[in-house]
XYZ file of N, CA, C and O in Angstrom:
812
model
N 74.469 140.420 203.243
C 74.448 141.366 202.054
C 73.633 142.581 202.243
O 72.547 142.385 202.503
N 74.182 143.661 202.008
C 73.645 145.048 202.217
C 72.523 145.213 201.163
O 72.622 144.580 200.067
N 71.826 146.191 201.224
C 70.871 146.423 200.183
C 71.481 146.979 198.920
O 71.013 146.717 197.888
N 72.611 147.840 199.125
C 73.330 148.352 198.056
C 73.960 147.241 197.236
O 73.995 147.311 196.042
N 74.347 146.184 197.957
C 75.097 144.935 197.197
C 74.046 144.217 196.403
O 74.276 143.670 195.408
N 72.876 144.073 196.994
C 71.697 143.546 196.317
C 71.365 144.182 195.053
O 71.302 143.550 193.844
N 71.377 145.524 195.078
C 70.919 146.373 193.910
C 72.118 146.097 192.850
O 71.832 145.935 191.705
N 73.362 146.363 193.188
C 74.504 146.298 192.249
C 74.752 144.939 191.727
O 74.957 144.669 190.571
N 74.238 143.970 192.633
C 74.405 142.537 192.002
C 73.263 142.324 190.928
O 73.546 141.634 190.008
N 72.223 142.837 191.233
C 71.117 142.659 190.166
C 71.552 143.410 188.954
O 71.236 143.079 187.837
N 72.279 144.543 188.721
C 72.527 145.204 187.722
C 73.628 144.486 186.902
O 73.771 144.740 185.690
N 74.494 143.862 187.539
C 75.701 143.346 186.843
C 75.564 141.818 186.519
O 76.360 141.188 185.615
N 74.457 141.158 186.990
C 74.273 139.771 186.636
C 73.776 139.428 185.355
O 72.869 140.210 184.927
N 74.536 138.530 184.589
C 74.037 138.095 183.189
C 73.283 136.860 183.308
O 73.761 135.808 183.862
N 72.050 136.820 182.835
C 71.308 135.551 182.756
C 71.683 134.844 181.579
O 72.076 135.175 180.627
N 71.828 133.436 182.116
C 72.264 132.458 180.918
C 70.937 131.765 180.451
O 70.203 131.462 181.238
N 70.833 131.424 179.077
C 69.856 130.770 178.461
C 70.017 129.272 178.573
O 71.211 128.791 178.579
N 69.081 128.431 178.671
C 69.298 126.918 178.434
C 70.048 126.587 177.274
O 70.032 127.289 176.163
N 70.758 125.419 177.421
C 71.652 124.944 176.286
C 70.853 124.753 175.143
O 69.748 124.210 175.071
N 71.345 125.067 173.877
C 70.774 124.847 172.610
C 69.811 126.119 172.228
O 69.546 126.287 171.116
N 69.689 127.124 173.118
C 68.884 128.372 172.670
C 69.961 129.449 172.536
O 71.096 129.465 173.038
N 69.595 130.467 171.627
C 70.331 131.502 171.436
C 69.618 133.027 171.719
O 68.381 132.919 171.908
N 70.411 133.912 171.623
C 69.710 135.198 171.945
C 69.093 135.580 170.722
O 69.085 135.043 169.694
N 68.088 136.500 170.954
C 67.048 136.972 169.821
C 67.918 137.523 168.632
O 67.497 137.097 167.613
N 68.992 138.211 168.864
C 69.795 138.801 167.991
C 70.366 137.891 166.843
O 70.333 137.883 165.806
N 71.059 136.880 167.529
C 71.789 135.866 166.754
C 70.753 135.050 166.006
O 71.087 134.790 164.927
N 69.678 134.672 166.619
C 68.627 133.841 165.855
C 68.237 134.628 164.616
O 67.776 133.912 163.511
N 68.034 135.908 164.698
C 67.360 136.656 163.557
C 68.479 136.554 162.476
O 68.039 136.423 161.394
N 69.685 136.580 162.879
C 70.753 136.596 161.824
C 70.817 135.360 161.016
O 70.940 135.172 159.807
N 70.611 134.266 161.791
C 70.671 132.844 161.177
C 69.513 132.782 160.255
O 69.643 132.287 159.139
N 68.234 133.170 160.771
C 67.127 133.062 160.037
C 67.275 133.755 158.710
O 66.878 133.382 157.699
N 67.737 135.046 158.804
C 68.146 135.911 157.565
C 69.001 135.173 156.654
O 68.784 135.239 155.442
N 69.902 134.633 157.267
C 70.989 133.833 156.208
C 70.237 132.788 155.600
O 70.473 132.458 154.489
N 69.353 132.038 156.349
C 68.654 130.908 155.685
C 67.773 131.278 154.636
O 67.616 130.743 153.385
N 67.028 132.397 154.942
C 66.073 132.950 153.834
C 66.776 133.427 152.535
O 66.398 133.178 151.612
N 67.910 133.891 152.775
C 68.748 134.489 151.624
C 69.084 133.248 150.658
O 69.123 133.144 149.538
N 69.566 132.031 151.491
C 69.888 130.998 150.646
C 68.774 130.229 149.962
O 68.977 129.851 148.794
N 67.755 130.237 150.639
C 66.462 129.648 149.919
C 65.997 130.570 148.918
O 65.620 130.119 147.723
N 66.158 131.942 148.904
C 65.772 132.748 147.843
C 66.607 132.479 146.555
O 66.208 132.636 145.508
N 68.078 132.363 146.838
C 68.867 132.026 145.688
C 68.407 130.888 144.858
O 68.676 130.715 143.751
N 68.145 129.848 145.853
C 67.722 128.452 145.144
C 66.512 128.673 144.211
O 66.277 128.147 143.201
N 65.413 129.390 144.821
C 64.200 129.643 144.082
C 64.420 130.330 142.969
O 63.922 130.171 141.706
N 65.366 131.468 142.742
C 65.677 132.164 141.723
C 66.379 131.302 140.679
O 66.020 131.372 139.538
N 67.209 130.484 141.111
C 67.843 129.437 140.028
C 66.894 128.550 139.522
O 66.988 128.288 138.235
N 65.987 128.028 140.419
C 64.844 127.190 139.710
C 63.937 127.955 138.823
O 63.802 127.408 137.688
N 63.598 129.253 139.063
C 62.780 129.908 138.096
C 63.494 130.131 136.708
O 63.023 130.232 135.842
N 64.655 130.490 136.953
C 65.646 130.772 135.514
C 65.611 129.467 134.817
O 65.594 129.616 133.692
N 65.856 128.451 135.460
C 65.816 127.139 134.786
C 64.562 126.925 134.022
O 64.539 126.477 132.843
N 63.387 127.159 134.697
C 62.231 126.883 134.178
C 61.826 127.830 132.959
O 61.312 127.523 132.043
N 62.411 129.190 133.289
C 62.165 130.235 132.263
C 62.965 129.720 130.800
O 62.323 129.872 129.857
N 64.106 129.203 131.011
C 64.857 128.849 129.856
C 64.128 127.640 129.093
O 64.031 127.494 127.896
N 63.720 126.698 130.031
C 62.940 125.618 129.423
C 61.733 126.023 128.618
O 61.410 125.513 127.495
N 60.969 126.973 129.165
C 59.781 127.470 128.542
C 60.150 128.198 127.268
O 59.461 128.388 126.232
N 61.218 129.115 127.140
C 61.647 129.670 126.158
C 62.024 128.838 124.990
O 61.713 129.007 123.800
N 62.711 127.723 125.267
C 63.126 126.681 124.347
C 62.015 126.053 123.838
O 61.775 125.865 122.596
N 60.910 125.732 124.541
C 59.581 125.182 124.273
C 58.877 126.207 123.356
O 58.248 125.663 122.231
N 58.821 127.429 123.453
C 58.256 128.464 122.662
C 58.861 128.481 121.474
O 58.138 128.669 120.434
N 60.164 128.505 121.383
C 60.986 128.584 120.168
C 60.714 127.336 119.450
O 60.380 127.426 118.051
N 60.441 126.065 119.868
C 60.167 124.893 119.239
C 58.750 125.113 118.565
O 58.510 124.930 117.352
N 57.907 125.505 119.304
C 56.590 125.917 118.851
C 56.558 126.826 117.618
O 55.842 126.704 116.616
N 57.362 127.995 117.616
C 57.347 128.974 116.648
C 58.068 128.128 115.344
O 57.388 128.585 114.191
N 59.029 127.424 115.496
C 59.610 126.727 114.297
C 58.494 125.707 113.596
O 58.302 125.587 112.397
N 57.768 125.189 114.595
C 56.616 124.144 114.146
C 55.677 124.788 113.371
O 55.219 124.510 112.188
N 55.297 126.149 113.907
C 54.302 126.803 113.287
C 54.813 127.430 111.885
O 53.907 127.418 110.823
N 56.018 127.809 111.799
C 56.471 128.378 110.467
C 56.604 127.187 109.476
O 56.364 127.147 108.390
N 56.943 125.901 109.941
C 57.006 124.790 109.018
C 55.659 124.570 108.656
O 55.462 124.173 107.316
N 54.677 124.467 109.573
C 53.286 124.094 109.176
C 52.813 125.185 107.997
O 52.131 124.950 107.196
N 53.057 126.490 108.301
C 52.586 127.586 107.264
C 53.211 127.287 105.842
O 52.530 127.470 105.014
N 54.527 127.116 106.048
C 55.185 126.788 104.589
C 54.570 125.524 103.985
O 54.313 125.600 102.875
N 54.162 124.423 104.805
C 53.679 123.156 104.366
C 52.272 123.577 103.699
O 51.833 122.947 102.642
N 51.549 124.321 104.416
C 50.147 124.765 103.978
C 50.205 125.540 102.550
O 49.503 125.464 101.690
N 51.188 126.496 102.542
C 51.329 127.306 101.319
C 51.696 126.371 100.062
O 51.305 126.371 99.105
N 52.720 125.361 100.335
C 53.000 124.489 99.330
C 51.705 123.692 98.966
O 51.635 123.230 97.736
N 50.963 123.207 99.996
C 49.779 122.426 99.737
C 48.757 123.192 98.676
O 48.303 122.733 97.785
N 48.599 124.427 99.043
C 47.630 125.293 98.283
C 48.244 125.455 96.789
O 47.412 125.384 95.794
N 49.499 125.608 96.596
C 50.038 125.771 95.402
C 49.882 124.545 94.468
O 49.564 124.419 93.405
N 50.088 123.444 95.247
C 49.987 121.978 94.602
C 48.497 121.893 94.083
O 48.288 121.428 93.030
N 47.630 122.141 95.196
C 46.096 121.983 94.730
C 45.735 122.726 93.634
O 45.014 122.312 92.431
N 46.206 124.146 93.502
C 45.832 125.021 92.352
C 46.449 124.302 91.061
O 45.725 124.376 89.973
N 47.707 123.958 91.142
C 48.362 123.284 89.814
C 47.581 122.045 89.529
O 47.261 121.952 88.437
N 47.225 121.195 90.379
C 46.505 119.985 90.107
C 45.066 120.394 89.443
O 44.534 119.721 88.553
N 44.502 121.367 90.044
C 43.138 121.719 89.555
C 43.298 122.408 87.937
O 42.452 122.044 87.199
N 44.311 123.289 87.928
C 44.556 123.558 86.623
C 44.676 122.462 85.687
O 44.109 122.499 84.508
N 45.722 121.560 85.989
C 45.875 120.383 85.037
C 44.544 119.607 84.836
O 44.334 119.109 83.702
N 43.808 119.426 85.849
C 42.518 118.655 85.712
C 41.678 119.476 84.594
O 41.121 118.726 83.884
N 41.416 120.730 84.948
C 40.737 121.506 83.808
C 41.252 121.398 82.576
O 40.605 121.165 81.552
N 42.496 121.361 82.301
C 43.036 121.440 81.100
C 42.873 120.036 80.426
O 42.611 119.897 79.192
N 42.968 118.979 81.252
C 42.752 117.671 80.770
C 41.148 117.259 80.345
O 40.829 116.739 79.433
N 40.198 117.933 81.157
C 38.843 117.857 80.840
C 38.535 118.669 79.576
O 37.743 118.080 78.720
N 39.228 119.734 79.463
C 39.070 120.505 78.000
C 39.601 119.754 76.996
O 38.888 119.702 75.849
N 40.575 119.203 77.015
C 41.224 118.407 76.097
C 40.321 117.170 75.793
O 40.189 116.824 74.488
N 39.801 116.570 76.828
C 38.973 115.334 76.495
C 37.678 115.802 75.813
O 37.296 115.117 74.740
N 37.135 116.921 76.152
C 35.982 117.535 75.224
C 36.261 117.852 73.862
O 35.670 117.435 72.983
N 37.406 118.463 73.723
C 37.843 118.997 72.411
C 38.125 117.637 71.502
O 37.594 117.671 70.370
N 38.609 116.594 72.132
C 39.008 115.367 71.256
C 37.615 114.864 70.786
O 37.584 114.217 69.691
N 36.475 114.845 71.721
C 35.361 114.328 71.281
C 34.711 115.271 70.219
O 33.812 114.581 69.434
N 35.038 116.428 70.185
C 34.385 117.503 69.200
C 35.107 117.401 68.014
O 34.456 117.736 66.873
N 36.230 116.759 67.801
C 36.911 117.019 66.519
C 36.359 116.117 65.377
O 36.244 116.682 64.344
N 35.849 115.005 65.729
C 35.023 114.292 64.561
C 33.798 115.127 64.113
O 33.437 114.986 62.849
N 33.199 115.588 64.992
C 32.029 116.565 64.593
C 32.675 117.668 63.558
O 31.773 117.892 62.726
N 33.583 118.309 63.959
C 34.148 119.254 63.119
C 34.471 118.777 61.760
O 34.134 119.387 60.644
N 35.085 117.654 61.703
C 35.541 116.896 60.521
C 34.142 116.672 59.605
O 34.289 116.821 58.426
N 33.154 116.198 60.251
C 31.836 115.900 59.495
C 31.161 117.060 58.982
O 30.540 117.049 57.902
N 31.236 118.066 59.861
C 30.602 119.481 59.417
C 31.397 120.018 58.124
O 30.931 120.431 57.194
N 32.745 119.798 58.166
C 33.502 120.292 56.974
C 33.353 119.357 55.723
O 33.197 120.011 54.504
N 33.050 118.040 55.973
C 32.778 117.123 54.864
C 31.331 117.542 54.181
O 31.077 117.763 53.008
N 30.417 117.951 55.106
C 29.113 118.248 54.682
C 29.150 119.624 53.843
O 28.513 119.820 52.846
N 29.901 120.595 54.296
C 30.021 121.836 53.606
C 30.655 121.699 52.302
O 30.341 122.213 51.351
N 31.824 120.677 52.288
C 32.403 120.576 50.980
C 31.547 119.865 49.977
O 31.530 120.114 48.735
N 30.802 118.939 50.560
C 29.863 118.224 49.583
C 28.820 118.966 49.170
O 28.402 118.883 47.870
N 28.423 119.921 49.790
C 27.228 120.758 49.338
C 27.795 121.773 48.296
O 27.201 122.205 47.399
N 29.219 122.077 48.500
C 29.680 123.096 47.435
C 29.849 122.233 46.041
O 29.641 122.820 45.048
N 30.240 120.992 46.259
C 30.542 120.223 44.901
C 29.347 119.852 44.261
O 29.254 119.974 42.935
N 28.367 119.381 44.830
C 27.204 118.871 44.376
C 26.037 119.990 44.227
O 25.082 119.681 43.570
N 26.165 120.945 45.031
C 25.150 121.906 45.163
C 23.737 121.413 45.385
O 22.665 121.658 44.750
N 23.705 120.501 46.390
C 22.606 119.757 46.606
C 22.337 120.040 48.087
O 22.920 119.689 49.123
N 21.117 120.858 48.383
C 20.787 121.240 49.626
C 20.501 120.112 50.517
O 20.688 120.132 51.801
N 19.842 118.989 50.091
C 19.610 117.763 50.846
C 20.915 117.068 51.313
O 20.971 116.762 52.635
N 21.939 117.103 50.760
C 23.398 116.683 51.261
C 23.707 117.633 52.510
O 24.234 116.935 53.493
N 23.615 118.858 52.249
C 23.814 119.777 53.531
C 23.141 119.435 54.702
O 23.618 119.391 55.814
N 21.783 119.463 54.366
C 20.894 119.213 55.544
C 21.130 117.788 56.215
O 21.248 117.862 57.416
N 21.494 116.789 55.448
C 21.754 115.467 56.104
C 23.084 115.638 56.843
O 23.277 114.967 58.081
N 24.168 116.415 56.229
C 25.399 116.512 57.001
C 25.196 117.186 58.417
O 25.800 116.994 59.471
N 24.359 118.274 58.397
C 24.099 119.143 59.478
C 23.299 118.400 60.611
O 23.752 118.420 61.686
N 22.261 117.606 60.235
C 21.675 116.732 61.112
C 22.512 115.829 61.677
O 22.393 115.464 62.993
N 23.480 115.211 61.056
C 24.441 114.242 61.606
C 25.249 114.781 62.565
O 25.553 114.379 63.688
N 25.836 116.183 62.281
C 26.681 116.875 63.126
C 25.888 117.173 64.382
O 26.437 117.090 65.509
N 24.649 117.727 64.369
C 23.934 117.991 65.428
C 23.494 116.820 66.376
O 23.615 116.864 67.602
N 23.338 115.447 65.722
C 23.111 114.361 66.594
C 24.220 113.918 67.287
O 24.295 113.639 68.570
N 25.544 114.110 66.482
C 26.663 113.588 67.307
C 27.064 114.665 68.371
O 27.360 114.187 69.467
N 27.003 116.069 68.222
C 27.218 116.813 69.379
C 26.225 116.741 70.343
O 26.637 116.713 71.488
N 24.871 116.664 70.039
C 24.180 116.355 71.214
C 24.294 115.148 71.952
O 24.290 115.168 73.263
N 24.791 114.066 71.311
C 25.050 112.790 72.143
C 26.272 113.001 73.129
O 26.343 112.596 74.081
N 27.204 113.549 72.508
C 28.527 113.928 73.494
C 28.177 114.824 74.688
O 28.550 114.536 75.728
N 27.275 115.767 74.474
C 26.985 116.664 75.518
C 26.017 115.905 76.460
O 26.151 116.085 77.912
N 25.236 115.025 75.899
C 24.416 114.325 76.919
C 25.033 113.279 77.707
O 24.923 113.006 78.982
N 26.161 112.830 77.074
C 27.109 111.827 77.860
C 27.900 112.511 78.947
O 28.302 111.866 79.835
N 28.111 113.772 78.758
C 28.824 114.569 79.713
C 27.782 115.166 80.920
O 28.101 115.860 81.750
N 26.609 114.913 80.788
C 25.583 115.239 81.843
C 24.635 116.339 81.459
O 23.948 116.851 82.298
N 24.715 116.822 80.119
C 23.908 118.007 79.646
C 22.376 117.563 79.338
O 22.180 116.314 78.776
N 21.404 118.232 79.919
C 20.008 117.837 79.678
C 19.378 119.179 79.098
O 19.661 120.258 79.570
N 18.402 118.971 78.182
C 17.771 120.021 77.617
C 16.496 120.275 78.327
O 15.630 119.343 78.703
N 16.133 121.570 78.366
C 14.939 122.042 79.129
C 14.078 122.485 77.897
O 14.274 123.684 77.337
N 12.966 121.801 77.505
C 12.159 122.203 76.433
C 10.775 122.116 76.969
O 10.072 120.958 76.826
N 10.269 123.125 77.590
C 8.999 123.161 78.429
C 7.848 123.367 77.747
O 6.880 123.818 78.452
N 7.660 123.213 76.521
C 6.512 123.542 75.850
C 5.175 122.869 76.428
O 5.225 121.463 76.520
N 4.222 123.504 76.679
C 3.053 123.013 77.312
C 2.995 122.649 78.704
O 2.054 122.312 79.447
N 4.095 122.973 79.335
C 4.197 122.716 80.828
C 3.851 124.046 81.468
O 3.841 125.084 80.920
N 3.596 123.860 82.838
C 3.363 125.063 83.762
C 4.761 125.810 84.026
O 5.752 125.241 83.974
N 4.512 126.995 83.827
C 5.629 128.062 84.028
C 6.493 127.758 85.301
O 6.011 127.646 86.417
N 7.730 127.628 85.427
C 8.568 127.376 86.475
C 9.628 128.459 86.567
O 10.668 128.348 85.779
N 9.529 129.284 87.431
C 10.365 130.457 87.474
C 11.922 129.956 87.878
O 12.813 130.718 87.600
N 11.954 128.755 88.325
C 13.453 128.132 88.860
C 14.144 127.692 87.421
O 15.424 127.629 87.487
N 13.362 127.503 86.299
C 13.971 126.983 85.149
C 13.544 127.529 83.984
O 14.293 127.502 82.927
N 12.767 128.636 84.056
C 12.069 129.212 82.895
C 12.307 130.734 82.993
O 12.307 131.231 84.156
N 12.467 131.575 81.756
C 12.512 132.819 81.950
C 11.338 133.552 80.971
O 11.543 133.186 79.903
N 10.487 134.095 81.585
C 9.271 134.609 80.828
C 9.595 135.904 80.008
O 9.781 136.795 80.816
N 9.616 135.814 78.776
C 10.144 137.040 78.000
C 8.763 137.678 77.654
O 8.946 138.935 77.418
N 7.687 136.928 77.435
C 6.522 137.383 76.841
C 5.418 136.844 77.697
O 5.511 135.657 77.933
N 4.193 137.453 77.765
C 3.014 136.858 78.022
C 1.995 137.194 76.908
O 2.001 138.212 76.357
N 1.153 136.123 76.629
C 0.137 136.237 75.503
C -1.053 135.700 76.008
O -1.243 134.720 76.879
N -2.189 136.419 75.562
C -3.492 135.861 75.982
C -3.937 134.729 75.217
O -3.620 134.571 73.989
N -4.446 133.782 75.963
C -4.839 132.592 75.270
C -6.203 131.890 76.062
O -6.412 131.776 77.207
N -6.990 131.427 75.184
C -8.193 130.775 75.751
C -7.864 129.284 75.638
O -8.774 128.497 76.340
N -7.104 128.862 74.872
C -6.806 127.401 74.752
C -5.924 126.847 75.881
O -5.802 125.521 76.201
N -4.999 127.654 76.599
C -4.357 127.216 77.655
C -4.637 127.698 78.997
O -5.355 128.785 79.057
N -4.283 126.889 80.087
C -4.433 127.540 81.431
C -3.421 128.627 81.584
O -2.478 128.741 80.949
N -3.704 129.366 82.552
C -2.860 130.594 82.944
C -1.466 130.027 83.389
O -1.495 129.022 83.981
N -0.472 130.698 82.910
C 0.829 130.500 83.184
C 1.481 129.135 82.533
O 2.173 128.493 83.241
N 1.027 128.915 81.490
C 1.412 127.756 80.571
C 2.399 128.256 79.730
O 2.170 129.350 79.006
N 3.397 127.495 79.385
C 4.466 127.807 78.378
C 3.805 127.478 77.039
O 3.560 126.301 76.746
N 3.501 128.475 76.082
C 2.878 128.245 74.956
C 3.860 128.291 73.718
O 3.696 127.804 72.606
N 5.126 128.798 74.092
C 6.101 128.758 73.035
C 7.584 128.855 73.788
O 7.603 129.661 74.511
N 8.545 127.988 73.146
C 9.908 128.137 73.664
C 10.640 128.980 72.690
O 11.063 128.448 71.571
N 11.101 130.259 73.100
C 12.064 130.858 72.117
C 13.381 130.485 72.331
O 14.115 130.653 71.294
N 13.936 129.983 73.242
C 15.211 129.435 73.228
C 15.330 128.300 74.398
O 14.849 128.545 75.588
N 15.790 127.307 74.141
C 15.771 125.992 75.169
C 16.881 126.337 76.290
O 17.823 127.078 75.973
N 16.545 125.667 77.223
C 17.360 125.825 78.417
C 18.173 124.582 78.621
O 17.902 123.532 78.007
N 19.285 124.546 79.519
C 19.958 123.611 79.699
C 20.519 123.317 81.092
O 20.628 124.232 81.834
N 20.434 122.054 81.498
C 21.036 121.583 82.831
C 22.219 120.749 82.696
O 22.343 119.921 81.785
N 23.138 121.167 83.604
C 24.400 120.075 83.604
C 24.450 119.583 84.877
O 24.644 120.110 85.886
N 24.188 118.071 84.795
C 24.090 117.249 86.049
C 23.150 117.889 87.062
O 23.371 118.104 88.331
N 21.938 118.348 86.709
C 20.920 118.800 87.456
C 21.096 120.243 87.943
O 20.388 120.815 88.648
N 22.369 121.008 87.589
C 22.542 122.361 87.762
C 22.219 123.188 86.613
O 22.436 122.939 85.381
N 21.389 124.202 86.962
C 20.893 125.093 85.818
C 22.151 125.802 85.086
O 22.761 126.581 85.757
N 22.206 125.519 83.882
C 23.215 126.421 83.077
C 22.526 127.643 82.515
O 23.015 128.681 82.543
N 21.391 127.212 81.835
C 20.651 128.420 81.308
C 19.238 128.218 81.361
O 18.760 127.191 80.808
N 18.277 129.118 81.726
C 16.840 128.910 81.698
C 16.319 129.022 80.259
O 16.927 129.492 79.425
N 15.169 128.382 80.195
C 14.635 128.375 78.915
C 13.937 129.732 78.679
O 13.112 130.108 79.635
N 14.062 130.308 77.605
C 13.232 131.651 77.443
C 12.063 131.220 76.622
O 11.941 130.469 75.735
N 10.883 131.720 77.343
C 9.667 131.257 76.945
C 8.614 132.266 76.795
O 8.760 133.416 77.416
N 7.407 131.960 76.127
C 6.192 132.873 76.206
C 4.993 132.098 77.171
O 5.065 130.836 76.799
N 4.529 132.921 77.934
C 3.735 132.268 78.836
C 2.218 132.852 78.702
O 2.072 133.946 78.303
N 1.189 131.914 78.795
C -0.115 132.367 78.538
C -0.754 133.043 79.743
O -0.117 132.960 80.867
N -1.715 134.092 79.349
C -2.509 134.526 80.489
C -3.799 134.726 79.976
O -4.186 134.665 78.813
N -4.723 134.793 80.926
C -6.265 134.840 80.538
C -6.485 136.054 80.115
O -6.031 137.275 80.414
N -7.384 136.003 78.907
C -7.798 137.455 78.440
C -8.691 138.164 79.285
O -9.295 137.521 80.215
N -8.744 139.578 79.193
C -9.549 140.261 80.026
C -11.251 139.947 79.908
O -11.601 139.624 78.768
N -11.866 139.931 80.956
C -13.369 139.683 80.779
C -14.028 140.782 80.217
O -13.872 142.020 80.549
N -14.862 140.521 79.312
C -15.687 141.387 78.482
C -16.946 141.702 79.242
O -17.848 141.049 79.542
N -16.964 142.786 79.945
C -18.152 143.235 80.802
C -19.315 143.786 80.030
O -20.435 144.059 80.451
N -19.053 143.956 78.650
C -20.208 144.483 77.727
C -21.193 143.525 77.577
O -22.414 143.860 77.269
N -20.996 142.304 77.634
C -21.824 141.095 77.270
C -22.776 140.730 78.573
O -22.454 140.928 79.698
């Protein structure tokens, strides 16, 4: 074989690959098709998951709306029940006060007919005793701090008076009684409180 034939032979010879292998170009096309197929499957899976999440979110939204409506109904029911409770409590107090009102009217009528102030006094004392008993039964306590040390949490000092007979800050007069309802202050007692007289330096 001449040198020319060797050169021409080299230029025209096609190399064959082992069985089972492909050219680079054909392999790239198959890989590309495989990736496209996988991509479509992933997209379908994502869409399916997205729809499931949207359905779940819708369920949560409906649940939230239902809970909100239930809570609003609960609040309305509680307000109604509290109103009814207060009405019943007021009714109970009023029912207990009616006999006192009857006795007061009887005392006033008797005083007009007999013109006897003693009868009126007895009637008023009876009414006062009844009213006091009912209020104490409901948890009312009287604050009558005469002679006690002034307590700013339960007493209101309206005046200060000089006194040699009492220690300083002693309640020497109760102008208006105070009241507690089940240990809660309703009204402080209005009082006069003692203070020491000024020292006379002239002696």
